[in-house]
Short mmCIF file of C-alpha atoms in Angstrom, two decimals:
data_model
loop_
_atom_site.label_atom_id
_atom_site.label_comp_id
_atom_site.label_asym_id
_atom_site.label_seq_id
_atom_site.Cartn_x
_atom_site.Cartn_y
_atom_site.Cartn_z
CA UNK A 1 -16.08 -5.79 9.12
CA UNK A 2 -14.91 -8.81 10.87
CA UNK A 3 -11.64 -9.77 13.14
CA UNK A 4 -10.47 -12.96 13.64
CA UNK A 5 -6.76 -14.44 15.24
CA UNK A 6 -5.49 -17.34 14.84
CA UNK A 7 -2.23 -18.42 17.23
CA UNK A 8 0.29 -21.35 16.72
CA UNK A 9 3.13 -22.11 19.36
CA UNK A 10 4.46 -25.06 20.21
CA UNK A 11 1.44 -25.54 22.63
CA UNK A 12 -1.37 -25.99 20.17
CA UNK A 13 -3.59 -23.67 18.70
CA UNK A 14 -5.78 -20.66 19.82
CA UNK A 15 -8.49 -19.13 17.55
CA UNK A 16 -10.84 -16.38 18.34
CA UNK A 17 -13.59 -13.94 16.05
CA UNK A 18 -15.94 -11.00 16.48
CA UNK A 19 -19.24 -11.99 15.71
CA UNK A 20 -19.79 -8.61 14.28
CA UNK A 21 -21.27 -7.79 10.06
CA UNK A 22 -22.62 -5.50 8.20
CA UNK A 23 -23.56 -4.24 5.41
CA UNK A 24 -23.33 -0.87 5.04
CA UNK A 25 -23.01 1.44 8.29
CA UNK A 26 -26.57 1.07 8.48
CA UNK A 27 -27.41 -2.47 8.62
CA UNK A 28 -25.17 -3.93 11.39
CA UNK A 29 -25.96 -7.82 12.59
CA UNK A 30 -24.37 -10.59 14.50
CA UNK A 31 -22.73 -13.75 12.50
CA UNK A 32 -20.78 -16.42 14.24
CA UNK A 33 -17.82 -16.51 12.55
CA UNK A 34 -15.72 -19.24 14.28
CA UNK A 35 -16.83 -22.95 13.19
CA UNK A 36 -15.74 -26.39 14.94
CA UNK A 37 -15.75 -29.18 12.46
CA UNK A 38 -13.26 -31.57 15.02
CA UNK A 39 -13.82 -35.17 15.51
CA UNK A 40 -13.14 -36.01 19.13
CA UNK A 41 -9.77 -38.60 19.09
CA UNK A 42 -9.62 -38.24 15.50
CA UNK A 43 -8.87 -34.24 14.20
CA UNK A 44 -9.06 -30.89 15.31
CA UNK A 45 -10.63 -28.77 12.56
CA UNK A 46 -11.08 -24.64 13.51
CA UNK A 47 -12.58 -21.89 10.89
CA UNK A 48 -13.06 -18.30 11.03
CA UNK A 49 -14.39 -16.77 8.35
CA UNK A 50 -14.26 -12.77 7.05
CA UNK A 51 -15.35 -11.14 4.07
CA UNK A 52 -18.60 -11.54 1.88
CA UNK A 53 -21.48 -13.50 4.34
CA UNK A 54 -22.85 -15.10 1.69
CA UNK A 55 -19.86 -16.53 0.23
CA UNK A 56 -18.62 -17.63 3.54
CA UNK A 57 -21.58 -19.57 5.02
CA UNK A 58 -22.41 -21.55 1.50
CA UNK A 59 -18.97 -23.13 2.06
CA UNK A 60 -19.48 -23.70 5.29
CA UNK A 61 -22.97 -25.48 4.77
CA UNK A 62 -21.30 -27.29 1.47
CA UNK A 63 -18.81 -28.52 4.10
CA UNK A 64 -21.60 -29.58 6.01
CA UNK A 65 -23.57 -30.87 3.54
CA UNK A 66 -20.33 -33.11 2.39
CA UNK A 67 -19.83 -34.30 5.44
CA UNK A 68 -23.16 -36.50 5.11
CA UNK A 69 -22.35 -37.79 2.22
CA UNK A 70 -19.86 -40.84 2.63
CA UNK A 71 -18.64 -40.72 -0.49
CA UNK A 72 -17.77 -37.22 -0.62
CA UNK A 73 -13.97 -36.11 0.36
CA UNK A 74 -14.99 -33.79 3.44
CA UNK A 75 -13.61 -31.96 6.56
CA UNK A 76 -13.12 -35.47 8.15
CA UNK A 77 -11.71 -37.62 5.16
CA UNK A 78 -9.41 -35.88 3.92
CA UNK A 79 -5.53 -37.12 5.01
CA UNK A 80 -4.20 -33.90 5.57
CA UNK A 81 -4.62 -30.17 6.84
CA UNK A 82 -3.25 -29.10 3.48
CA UNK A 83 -5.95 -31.14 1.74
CA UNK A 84 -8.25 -29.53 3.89
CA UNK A 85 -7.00 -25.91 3.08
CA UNK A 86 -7.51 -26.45 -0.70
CA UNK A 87 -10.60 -28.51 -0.25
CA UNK A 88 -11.85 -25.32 1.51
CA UNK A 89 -10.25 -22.63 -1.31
CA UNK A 90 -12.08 -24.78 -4.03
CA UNK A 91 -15.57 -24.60 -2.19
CA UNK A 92 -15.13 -20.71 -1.98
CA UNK A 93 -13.95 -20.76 -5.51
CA UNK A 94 -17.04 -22.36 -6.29
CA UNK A 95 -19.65 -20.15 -4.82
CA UNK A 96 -17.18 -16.81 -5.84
CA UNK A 97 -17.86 -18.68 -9.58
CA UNK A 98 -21.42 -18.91 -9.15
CA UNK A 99 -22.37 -15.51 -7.96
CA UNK A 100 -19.51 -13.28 -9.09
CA UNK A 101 -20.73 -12.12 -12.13
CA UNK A 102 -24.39 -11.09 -10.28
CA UNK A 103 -22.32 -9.56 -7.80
CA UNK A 104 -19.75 -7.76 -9.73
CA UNK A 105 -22.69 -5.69 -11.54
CA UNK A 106 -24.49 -4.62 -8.87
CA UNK A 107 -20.27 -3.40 -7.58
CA UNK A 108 -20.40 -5.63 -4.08
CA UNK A 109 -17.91 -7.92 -3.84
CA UNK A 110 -17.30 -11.57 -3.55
CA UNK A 111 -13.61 -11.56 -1.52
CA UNK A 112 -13.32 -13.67 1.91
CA UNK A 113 -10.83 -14.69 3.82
CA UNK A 114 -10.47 -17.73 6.37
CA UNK A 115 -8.38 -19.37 8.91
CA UNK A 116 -7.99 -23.07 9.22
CA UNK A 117 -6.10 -24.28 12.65
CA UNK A 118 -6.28 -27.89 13.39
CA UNK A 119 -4.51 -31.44 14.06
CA UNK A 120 -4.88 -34.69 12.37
CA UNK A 121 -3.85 -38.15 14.20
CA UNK A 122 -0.03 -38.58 13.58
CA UNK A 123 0.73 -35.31 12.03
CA UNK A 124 1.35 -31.77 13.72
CA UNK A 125 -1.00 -29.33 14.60
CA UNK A 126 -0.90 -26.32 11.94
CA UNK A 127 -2.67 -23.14 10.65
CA UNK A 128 -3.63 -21.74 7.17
CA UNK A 129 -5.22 -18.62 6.04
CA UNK A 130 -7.05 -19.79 2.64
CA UNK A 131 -7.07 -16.63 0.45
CA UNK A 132 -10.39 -15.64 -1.33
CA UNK A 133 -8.41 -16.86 -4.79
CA UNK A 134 -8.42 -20.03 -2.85
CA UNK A 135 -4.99 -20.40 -2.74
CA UNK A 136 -3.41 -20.76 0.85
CA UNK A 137 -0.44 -20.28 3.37
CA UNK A 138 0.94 -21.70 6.62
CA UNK A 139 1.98 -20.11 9.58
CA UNK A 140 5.79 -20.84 10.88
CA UNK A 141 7.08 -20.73 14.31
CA UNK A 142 8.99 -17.40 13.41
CA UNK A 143 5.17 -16.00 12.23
CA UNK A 144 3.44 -17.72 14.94
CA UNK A 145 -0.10 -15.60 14.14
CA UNK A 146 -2.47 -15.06 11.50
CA UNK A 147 -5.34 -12.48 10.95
CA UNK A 148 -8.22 -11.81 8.75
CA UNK A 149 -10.20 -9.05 8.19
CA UNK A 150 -9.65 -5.70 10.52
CA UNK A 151 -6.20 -6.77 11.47
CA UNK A 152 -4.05 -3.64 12.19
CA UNK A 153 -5.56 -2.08 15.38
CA UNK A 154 -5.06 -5.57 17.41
CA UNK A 155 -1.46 -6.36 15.42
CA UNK A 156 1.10 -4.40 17.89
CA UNK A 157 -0.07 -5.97 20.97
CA UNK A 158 0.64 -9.49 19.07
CA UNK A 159 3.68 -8.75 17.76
CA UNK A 160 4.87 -7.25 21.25
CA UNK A 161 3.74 -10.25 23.38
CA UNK A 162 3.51 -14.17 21.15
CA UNK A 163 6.22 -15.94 20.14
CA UNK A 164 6.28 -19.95 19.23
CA UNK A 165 7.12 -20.62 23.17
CA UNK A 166 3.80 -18.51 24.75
CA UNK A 167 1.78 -20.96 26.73
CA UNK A 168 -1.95 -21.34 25.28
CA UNK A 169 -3.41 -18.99 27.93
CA UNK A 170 -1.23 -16.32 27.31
CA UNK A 171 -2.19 -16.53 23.96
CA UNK A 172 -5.93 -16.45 24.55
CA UNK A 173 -5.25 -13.65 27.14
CA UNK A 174 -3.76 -12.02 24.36
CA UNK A 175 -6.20 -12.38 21.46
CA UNK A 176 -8.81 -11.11 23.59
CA UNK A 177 -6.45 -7.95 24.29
CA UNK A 178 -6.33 -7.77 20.50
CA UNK A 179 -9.67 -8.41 20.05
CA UNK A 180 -10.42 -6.01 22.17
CA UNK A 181 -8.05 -3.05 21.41
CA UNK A 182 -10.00 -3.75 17.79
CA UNK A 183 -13.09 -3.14 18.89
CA UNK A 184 -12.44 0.12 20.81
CA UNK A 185 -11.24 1.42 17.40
CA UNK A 186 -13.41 0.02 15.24
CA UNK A 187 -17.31 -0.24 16.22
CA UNK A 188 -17.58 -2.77 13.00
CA UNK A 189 -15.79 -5.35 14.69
CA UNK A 190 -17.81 -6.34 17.85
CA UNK A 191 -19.11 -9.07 21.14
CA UNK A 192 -19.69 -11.62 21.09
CA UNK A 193 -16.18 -12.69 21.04
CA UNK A 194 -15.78 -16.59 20.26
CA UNK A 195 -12.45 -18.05 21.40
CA UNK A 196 -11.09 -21.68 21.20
CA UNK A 197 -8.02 -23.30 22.51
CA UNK A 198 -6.83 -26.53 21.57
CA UNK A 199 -3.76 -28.25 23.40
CA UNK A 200 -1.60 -29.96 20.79
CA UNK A 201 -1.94 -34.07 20.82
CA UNK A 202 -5.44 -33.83 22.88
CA UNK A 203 -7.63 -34.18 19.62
CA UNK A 204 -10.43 -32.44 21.36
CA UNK A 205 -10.87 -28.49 21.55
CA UNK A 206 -9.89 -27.81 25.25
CA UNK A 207 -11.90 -24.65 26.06
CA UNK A 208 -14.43 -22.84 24.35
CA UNK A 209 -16.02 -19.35 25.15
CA UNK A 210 -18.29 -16.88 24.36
CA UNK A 211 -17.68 -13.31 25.60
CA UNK A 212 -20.78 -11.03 25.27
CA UNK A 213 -21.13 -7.71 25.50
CA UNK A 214 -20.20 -7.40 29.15
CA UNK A 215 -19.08 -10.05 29.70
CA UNK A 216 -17.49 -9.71 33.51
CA UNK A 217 -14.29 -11.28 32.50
CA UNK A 218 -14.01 -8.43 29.32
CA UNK A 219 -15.33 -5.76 31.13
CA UNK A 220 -12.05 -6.48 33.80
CA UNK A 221 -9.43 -6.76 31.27
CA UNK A 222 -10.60 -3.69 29.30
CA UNK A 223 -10.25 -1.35 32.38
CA UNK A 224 -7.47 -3.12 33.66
CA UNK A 225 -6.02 -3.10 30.46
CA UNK A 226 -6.20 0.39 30.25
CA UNK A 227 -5.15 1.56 33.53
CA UNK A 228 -1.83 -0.16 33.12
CA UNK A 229 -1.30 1.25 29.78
CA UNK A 230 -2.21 4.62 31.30
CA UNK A 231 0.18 3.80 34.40
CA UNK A 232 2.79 2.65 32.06
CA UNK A 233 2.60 5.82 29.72
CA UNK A 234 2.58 8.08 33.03
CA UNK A 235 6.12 6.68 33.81
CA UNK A 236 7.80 7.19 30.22
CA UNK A 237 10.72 9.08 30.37
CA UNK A 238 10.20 12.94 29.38
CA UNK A 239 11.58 14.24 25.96
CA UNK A 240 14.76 15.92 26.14
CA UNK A 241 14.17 18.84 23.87
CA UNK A 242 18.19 19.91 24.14
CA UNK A 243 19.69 16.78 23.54
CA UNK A 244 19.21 13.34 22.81
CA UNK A 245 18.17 13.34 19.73
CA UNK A 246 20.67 10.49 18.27
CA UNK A 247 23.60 11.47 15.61
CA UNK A 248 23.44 15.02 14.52
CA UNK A 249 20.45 17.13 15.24
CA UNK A 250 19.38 18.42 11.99
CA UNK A 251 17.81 21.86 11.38
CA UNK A 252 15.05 20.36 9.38
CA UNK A 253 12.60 22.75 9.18
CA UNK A 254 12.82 24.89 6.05
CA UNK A 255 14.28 28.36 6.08
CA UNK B 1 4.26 4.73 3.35
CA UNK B 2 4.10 7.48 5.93
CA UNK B 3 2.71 8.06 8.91
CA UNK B 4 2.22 11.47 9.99
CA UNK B 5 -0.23 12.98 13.01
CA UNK B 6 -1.54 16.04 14.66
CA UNK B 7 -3.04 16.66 18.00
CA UNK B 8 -4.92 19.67 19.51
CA UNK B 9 -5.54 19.93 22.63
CA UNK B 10 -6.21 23.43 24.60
CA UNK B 11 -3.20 24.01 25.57
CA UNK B 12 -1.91 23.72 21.82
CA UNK B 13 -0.66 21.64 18.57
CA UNK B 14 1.58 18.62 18.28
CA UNK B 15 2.27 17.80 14.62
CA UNK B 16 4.65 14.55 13.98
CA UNK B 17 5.61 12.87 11.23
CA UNK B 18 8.21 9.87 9.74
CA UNK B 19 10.06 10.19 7.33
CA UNK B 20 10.28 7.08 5.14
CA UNK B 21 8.43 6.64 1.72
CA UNK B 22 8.72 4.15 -1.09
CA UNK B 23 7.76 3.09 -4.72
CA UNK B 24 7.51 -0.46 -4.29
CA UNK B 25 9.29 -2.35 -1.44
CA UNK B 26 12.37 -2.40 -3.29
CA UNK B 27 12.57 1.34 -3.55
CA UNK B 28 12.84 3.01 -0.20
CA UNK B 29 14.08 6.20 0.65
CA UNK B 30 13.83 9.38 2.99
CA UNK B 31 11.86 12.10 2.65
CA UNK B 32 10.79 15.12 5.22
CA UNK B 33 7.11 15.12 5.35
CA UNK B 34 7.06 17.68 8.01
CA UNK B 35 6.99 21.59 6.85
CA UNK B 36 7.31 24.85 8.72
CA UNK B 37 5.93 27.67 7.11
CA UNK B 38 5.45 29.83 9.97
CA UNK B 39 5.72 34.10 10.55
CA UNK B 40 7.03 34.27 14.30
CA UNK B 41 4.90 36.54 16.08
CA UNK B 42 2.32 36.40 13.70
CA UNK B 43 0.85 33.15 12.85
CA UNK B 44 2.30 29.56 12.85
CA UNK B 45 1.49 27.28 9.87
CA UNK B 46 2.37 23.82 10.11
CA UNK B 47 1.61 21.06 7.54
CA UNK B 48 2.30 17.44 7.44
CA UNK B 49 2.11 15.14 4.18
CA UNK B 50 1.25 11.66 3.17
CA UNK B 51 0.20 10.23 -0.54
CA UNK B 52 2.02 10.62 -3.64
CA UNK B 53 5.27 12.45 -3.50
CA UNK B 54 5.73 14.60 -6.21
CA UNK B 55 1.95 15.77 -5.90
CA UNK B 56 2.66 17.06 -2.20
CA UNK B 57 6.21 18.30 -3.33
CA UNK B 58 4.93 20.22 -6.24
CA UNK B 59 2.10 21.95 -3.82
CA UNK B 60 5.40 22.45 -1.08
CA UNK B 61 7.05 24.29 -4.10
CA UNK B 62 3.98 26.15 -5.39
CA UNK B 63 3.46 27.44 -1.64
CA UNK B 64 6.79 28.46 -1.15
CA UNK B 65 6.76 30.11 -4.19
CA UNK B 66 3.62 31.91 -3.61
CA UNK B 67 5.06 33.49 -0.47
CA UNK B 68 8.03 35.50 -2.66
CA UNK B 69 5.23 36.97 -4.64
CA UNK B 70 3.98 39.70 -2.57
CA UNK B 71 0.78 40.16 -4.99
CA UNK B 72 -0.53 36.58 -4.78
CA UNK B 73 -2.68 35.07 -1.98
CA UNK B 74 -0.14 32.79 0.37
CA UNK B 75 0.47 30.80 3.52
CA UNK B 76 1.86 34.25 4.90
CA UNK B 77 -1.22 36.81 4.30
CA UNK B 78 -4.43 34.13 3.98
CA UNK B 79 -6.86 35.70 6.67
CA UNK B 80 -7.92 32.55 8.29
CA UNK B 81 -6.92 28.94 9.02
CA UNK B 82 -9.79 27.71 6.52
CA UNK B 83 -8.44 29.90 4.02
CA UNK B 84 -5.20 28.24 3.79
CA UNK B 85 -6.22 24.67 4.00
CA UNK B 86 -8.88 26.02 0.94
CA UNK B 87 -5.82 27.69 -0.45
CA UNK B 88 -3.58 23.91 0.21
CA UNK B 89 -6.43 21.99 -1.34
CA UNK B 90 -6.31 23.94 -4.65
CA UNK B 91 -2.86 23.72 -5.15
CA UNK B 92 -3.17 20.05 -4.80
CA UNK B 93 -5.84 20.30 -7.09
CA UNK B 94 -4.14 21.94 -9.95
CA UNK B 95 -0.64 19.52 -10.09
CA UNK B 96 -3.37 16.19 -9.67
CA UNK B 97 -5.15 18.06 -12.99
CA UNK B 98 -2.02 18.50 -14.35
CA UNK B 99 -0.60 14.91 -13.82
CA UNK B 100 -3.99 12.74 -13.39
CA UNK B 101 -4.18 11.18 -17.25
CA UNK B 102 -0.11 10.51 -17.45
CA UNK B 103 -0.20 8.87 -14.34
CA UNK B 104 -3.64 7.18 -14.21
CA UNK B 105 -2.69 5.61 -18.08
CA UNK B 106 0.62 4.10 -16.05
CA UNK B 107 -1.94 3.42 -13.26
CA UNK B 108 -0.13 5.36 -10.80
CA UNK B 109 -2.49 7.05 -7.73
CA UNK B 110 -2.42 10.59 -7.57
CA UNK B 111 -3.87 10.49 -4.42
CA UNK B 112 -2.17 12.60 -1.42
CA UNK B 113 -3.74 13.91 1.76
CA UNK B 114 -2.18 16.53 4.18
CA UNK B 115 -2.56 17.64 7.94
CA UNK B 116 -2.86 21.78 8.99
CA UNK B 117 -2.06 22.87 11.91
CA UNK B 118 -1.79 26.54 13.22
CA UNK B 119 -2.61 29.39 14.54
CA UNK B 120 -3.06 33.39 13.28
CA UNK B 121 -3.06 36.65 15.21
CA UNK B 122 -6.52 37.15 16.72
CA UNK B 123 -7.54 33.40 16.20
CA UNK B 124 -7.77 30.34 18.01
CA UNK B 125 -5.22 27.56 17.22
CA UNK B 126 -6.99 24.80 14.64
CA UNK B 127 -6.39 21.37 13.31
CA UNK B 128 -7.35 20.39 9.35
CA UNK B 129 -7.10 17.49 7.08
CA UNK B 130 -6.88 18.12 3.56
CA UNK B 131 -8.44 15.14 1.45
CA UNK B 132 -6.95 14.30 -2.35
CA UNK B 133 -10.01 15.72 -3.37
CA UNK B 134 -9.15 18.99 -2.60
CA UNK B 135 -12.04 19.62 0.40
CA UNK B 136 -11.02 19.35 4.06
CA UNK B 137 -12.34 18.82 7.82
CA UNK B 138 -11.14 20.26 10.72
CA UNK B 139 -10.71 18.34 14.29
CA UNK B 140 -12.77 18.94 17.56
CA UNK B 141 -12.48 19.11 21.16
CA UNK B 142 -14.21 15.91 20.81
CA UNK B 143 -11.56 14.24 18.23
CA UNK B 144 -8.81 16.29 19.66
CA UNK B 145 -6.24 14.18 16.71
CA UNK B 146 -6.06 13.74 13.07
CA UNK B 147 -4.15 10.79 11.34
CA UNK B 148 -2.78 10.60 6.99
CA UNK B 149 -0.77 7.63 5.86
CA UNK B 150 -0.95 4.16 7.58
CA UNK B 151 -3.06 5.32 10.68
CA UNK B 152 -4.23 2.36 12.14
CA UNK B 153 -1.41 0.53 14.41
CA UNK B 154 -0.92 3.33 16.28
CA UNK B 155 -4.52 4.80 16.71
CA UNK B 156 -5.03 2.68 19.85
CA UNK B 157 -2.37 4.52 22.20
CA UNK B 158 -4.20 8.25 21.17
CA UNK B 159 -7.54 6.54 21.44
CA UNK B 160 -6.69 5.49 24.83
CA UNK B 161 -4.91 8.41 25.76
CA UNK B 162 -5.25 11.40 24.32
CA UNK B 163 -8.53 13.76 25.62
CA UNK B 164 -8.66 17.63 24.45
CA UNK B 165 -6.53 18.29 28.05
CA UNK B 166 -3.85 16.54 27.45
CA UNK B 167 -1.11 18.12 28.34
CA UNK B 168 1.61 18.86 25.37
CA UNK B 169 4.38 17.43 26.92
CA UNK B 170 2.31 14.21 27.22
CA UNK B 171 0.95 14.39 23.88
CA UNK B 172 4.17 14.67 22.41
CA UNK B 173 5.10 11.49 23.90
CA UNK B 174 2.05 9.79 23.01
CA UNK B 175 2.72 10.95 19.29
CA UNK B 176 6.05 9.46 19.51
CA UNK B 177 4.76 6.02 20.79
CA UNK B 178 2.19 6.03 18.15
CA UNK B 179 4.77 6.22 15.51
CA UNK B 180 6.69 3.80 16.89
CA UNK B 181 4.11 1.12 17.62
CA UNK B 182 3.45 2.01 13.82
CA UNK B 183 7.31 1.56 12.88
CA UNK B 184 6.89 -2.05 14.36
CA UNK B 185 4.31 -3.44 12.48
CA UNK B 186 4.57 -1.91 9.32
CA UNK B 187 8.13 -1.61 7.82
CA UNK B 188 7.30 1.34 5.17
CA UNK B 189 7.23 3.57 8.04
CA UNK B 190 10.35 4.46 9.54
CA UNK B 191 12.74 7.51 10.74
CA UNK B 192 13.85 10.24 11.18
CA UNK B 193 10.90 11.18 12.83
CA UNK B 194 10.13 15.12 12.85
CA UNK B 195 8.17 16.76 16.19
CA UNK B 196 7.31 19.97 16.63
CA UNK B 197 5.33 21.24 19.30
CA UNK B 198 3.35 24.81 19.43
CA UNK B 199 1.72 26.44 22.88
CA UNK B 200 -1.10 28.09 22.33
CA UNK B 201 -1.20 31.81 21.90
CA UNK B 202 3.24 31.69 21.81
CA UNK B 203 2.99 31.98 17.85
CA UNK B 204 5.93 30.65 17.46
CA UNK B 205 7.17 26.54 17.43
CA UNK B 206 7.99 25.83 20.95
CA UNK B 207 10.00 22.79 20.14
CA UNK B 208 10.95 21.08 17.14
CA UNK B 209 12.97 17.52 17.33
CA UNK B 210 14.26 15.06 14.66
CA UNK B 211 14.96 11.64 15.89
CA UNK B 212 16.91 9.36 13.50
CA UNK B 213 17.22 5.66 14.53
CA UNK B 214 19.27 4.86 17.25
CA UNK B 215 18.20 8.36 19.34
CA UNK B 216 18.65 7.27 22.36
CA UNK B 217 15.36 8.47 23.49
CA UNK B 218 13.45 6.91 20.96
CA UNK B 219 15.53 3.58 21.70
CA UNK B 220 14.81 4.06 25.61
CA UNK B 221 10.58 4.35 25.13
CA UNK B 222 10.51 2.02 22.82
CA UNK B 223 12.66 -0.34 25.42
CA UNK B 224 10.13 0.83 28.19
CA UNK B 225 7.21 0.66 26.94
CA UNK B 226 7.80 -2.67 25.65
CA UNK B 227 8.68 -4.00 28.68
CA UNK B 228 5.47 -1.87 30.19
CA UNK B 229 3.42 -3.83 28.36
CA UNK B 230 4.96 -7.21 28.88
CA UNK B 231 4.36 -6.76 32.77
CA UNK B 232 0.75 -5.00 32.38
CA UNK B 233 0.22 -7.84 29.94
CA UNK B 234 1.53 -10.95 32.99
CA UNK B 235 -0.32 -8.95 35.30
CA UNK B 236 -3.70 -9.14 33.40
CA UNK B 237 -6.35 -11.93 35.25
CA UNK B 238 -6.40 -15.42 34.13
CA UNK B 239 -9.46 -16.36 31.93
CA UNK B 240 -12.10 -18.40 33.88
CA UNK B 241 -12.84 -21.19 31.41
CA UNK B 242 -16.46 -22.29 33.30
CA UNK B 243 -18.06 -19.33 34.33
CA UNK B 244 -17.70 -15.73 33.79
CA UNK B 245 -19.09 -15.35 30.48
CA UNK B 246 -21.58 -12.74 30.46
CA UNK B 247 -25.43 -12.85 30.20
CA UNK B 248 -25.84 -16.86 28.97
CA UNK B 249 -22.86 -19.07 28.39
CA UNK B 250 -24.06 -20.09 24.64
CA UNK B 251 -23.28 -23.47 23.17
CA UNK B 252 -21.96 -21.64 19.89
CA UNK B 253 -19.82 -24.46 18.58
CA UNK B 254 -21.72 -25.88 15.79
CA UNK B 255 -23.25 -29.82 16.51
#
């Protein structure tokens, strides 16, 4: 399994992935799954990448490959992020065409998912998730957030803390607290943790990390993490069996 | 969707449930999911469902109807905990046999799964999940809780902190903020929410509570804990972008 984020506010951009795969319960291996195609002072161009491996990394070396080929349209030709989304849905489309019917009847299969956050000169910064049909959507300022693959363990803490106006290190603070909360429920999504942040209107990715396994700075916010939550849930009000129970209290256990 | 959980810990049970289910998004409705089928003073039986409704509400039925026939087996005179779920997990068996190639031709999902929690004269208390298929599992002092329905927003508050000495009080709450992280992020789960709680060795429920929307207690934890969060969350160190990395800071970015 895989988890990456994604986060748009009015700030710029913050993306971050497990580096985590596998195949089975049995064969477990580390993938980067976070890509940085940018051209300094020209565009910002961030992937992640979930689902099928194989699908995944021949569009990214396709991308690659294009790139050296002037002629080509490629990651830093083409005039918008749009362009870039469905550039990116028709390479998957591609490969998924290629191998699908090899994979299909041995049963594995060929979906993936990405994210694509960047900024071209003279147009806002934005963020798609590309769909394994190839098709894609945009995040909005009400939805500032995306997420691929193993997204429901880290999805409260999101929805509790970002909005459009969260500065950029809140936001990384937070998708390493998603991240994170993932990875305590899941052991297939795991460190190293890969996290970019790009400040709108820099064209140039601002910070980039790698968190491994522990990692002081991970280590800190897990426990911390977790002694406030334990703190905070040690100070919730206690039920009131008698009362409180809003509008009628129902019998509604059967007789 | 539903969301329904059970925790056993050694002092005894929590079982908690939502009550919102739906056949499409543009169907939604309220059902109970929570059932009491207990003797008082003899044993407690308490069962929790998730999957497709009229295969869990013909096996509520069936077991109901089992009980007013003194010479069949039932939920009132099966020696053992096993025995009942064994007893649960046949009933579901024969409506799914009864229903599978009407519904699967329509392709409709006969798939249901139920929690069991209880105790009988002369036994310990015990936790079970009853798959679709019929077979079931029962929980540990190690994996002191038990999830059906859509389990995954709000497994990181038990993982965190629920342990098998918990006490019930305290796992009631933490059952309640589970379900309500879950009602947050995932709009097919929703209230009333049914909680009973059962002390060990009592044989009887100890406390059962419904709380509709608006309750003011569910409205003040949910208040609290949100803003809990929000100050654990400004509280939580700031990310040092040039060292602090863990083992080797890796150029991952690709060239």
């Amino acid at each position: 399994m895989t988890y990456c984020l994604g986060i748009i506010t009015k700030h710029g951009l913050v993306m971050a992935a497990d580096s985590r795969t596998n195949a089975g319960v049995d064969y477990v291996s580390t993938y980067q799954k976070l890509f940085d195609f940018s051209q300094p002072g020209e565009r910002v161009i961030l992937l992640c990448t979930a689902g099928n491996l194989s699908v995944t990394q021949g569009a990214i070396a396709q991308m690659h490959r294009d790139i050296r080929i002037p002629e080509e349209a490629n990651l830093h030709t083409l005039p918008t992020l749009y362009d870039v989304a469905r550039y990116i849905g028709a390479k998957i489309r591609q490969i998924q065409e290629q191998d699908r019917v090899w994979l299909k009847q041995d049963g594995i299969d060929v979906q993936c998912t990405l994210l694509l956050g960047g900024q071209i000169q003279g147009q806002p910064p934005e963020l798609y998730m590309i769909y394994s049909q190839g098709n894609c959507i945009h995040a909005t300022s009400e939805t500032p957030f995306m997420q691929v693959g193993e997204t429901k363990y880290g999805k409260p803490i999101l929805d509790r803390i970002l909005d459009f106006n969260t500065t950029l290190e809140a936001a990384a603070k937070c998708a390493l607290l998603s991240i994170d909360s993932t990875m305590k429920s899941n052991i297939s999504v795991g460190p190293p943790i890969n996290l970019v942040v790009y400040e709108k209107d820099s064209f140039k990715v601002q910070h980039d990390l790698r968190l491994r396994l522990g990692a002081p700075y991970l280590t800190k916010i897990r426990k911390q993490w977790e002694t406030s939550l334990r703190e905070a849930f040690e100070r919730m009000p206690d039920i009131d069996w008698e009362r409180d129970t809003g509008g009628n209290v129902e019998e509604f256990l059967d007789p």
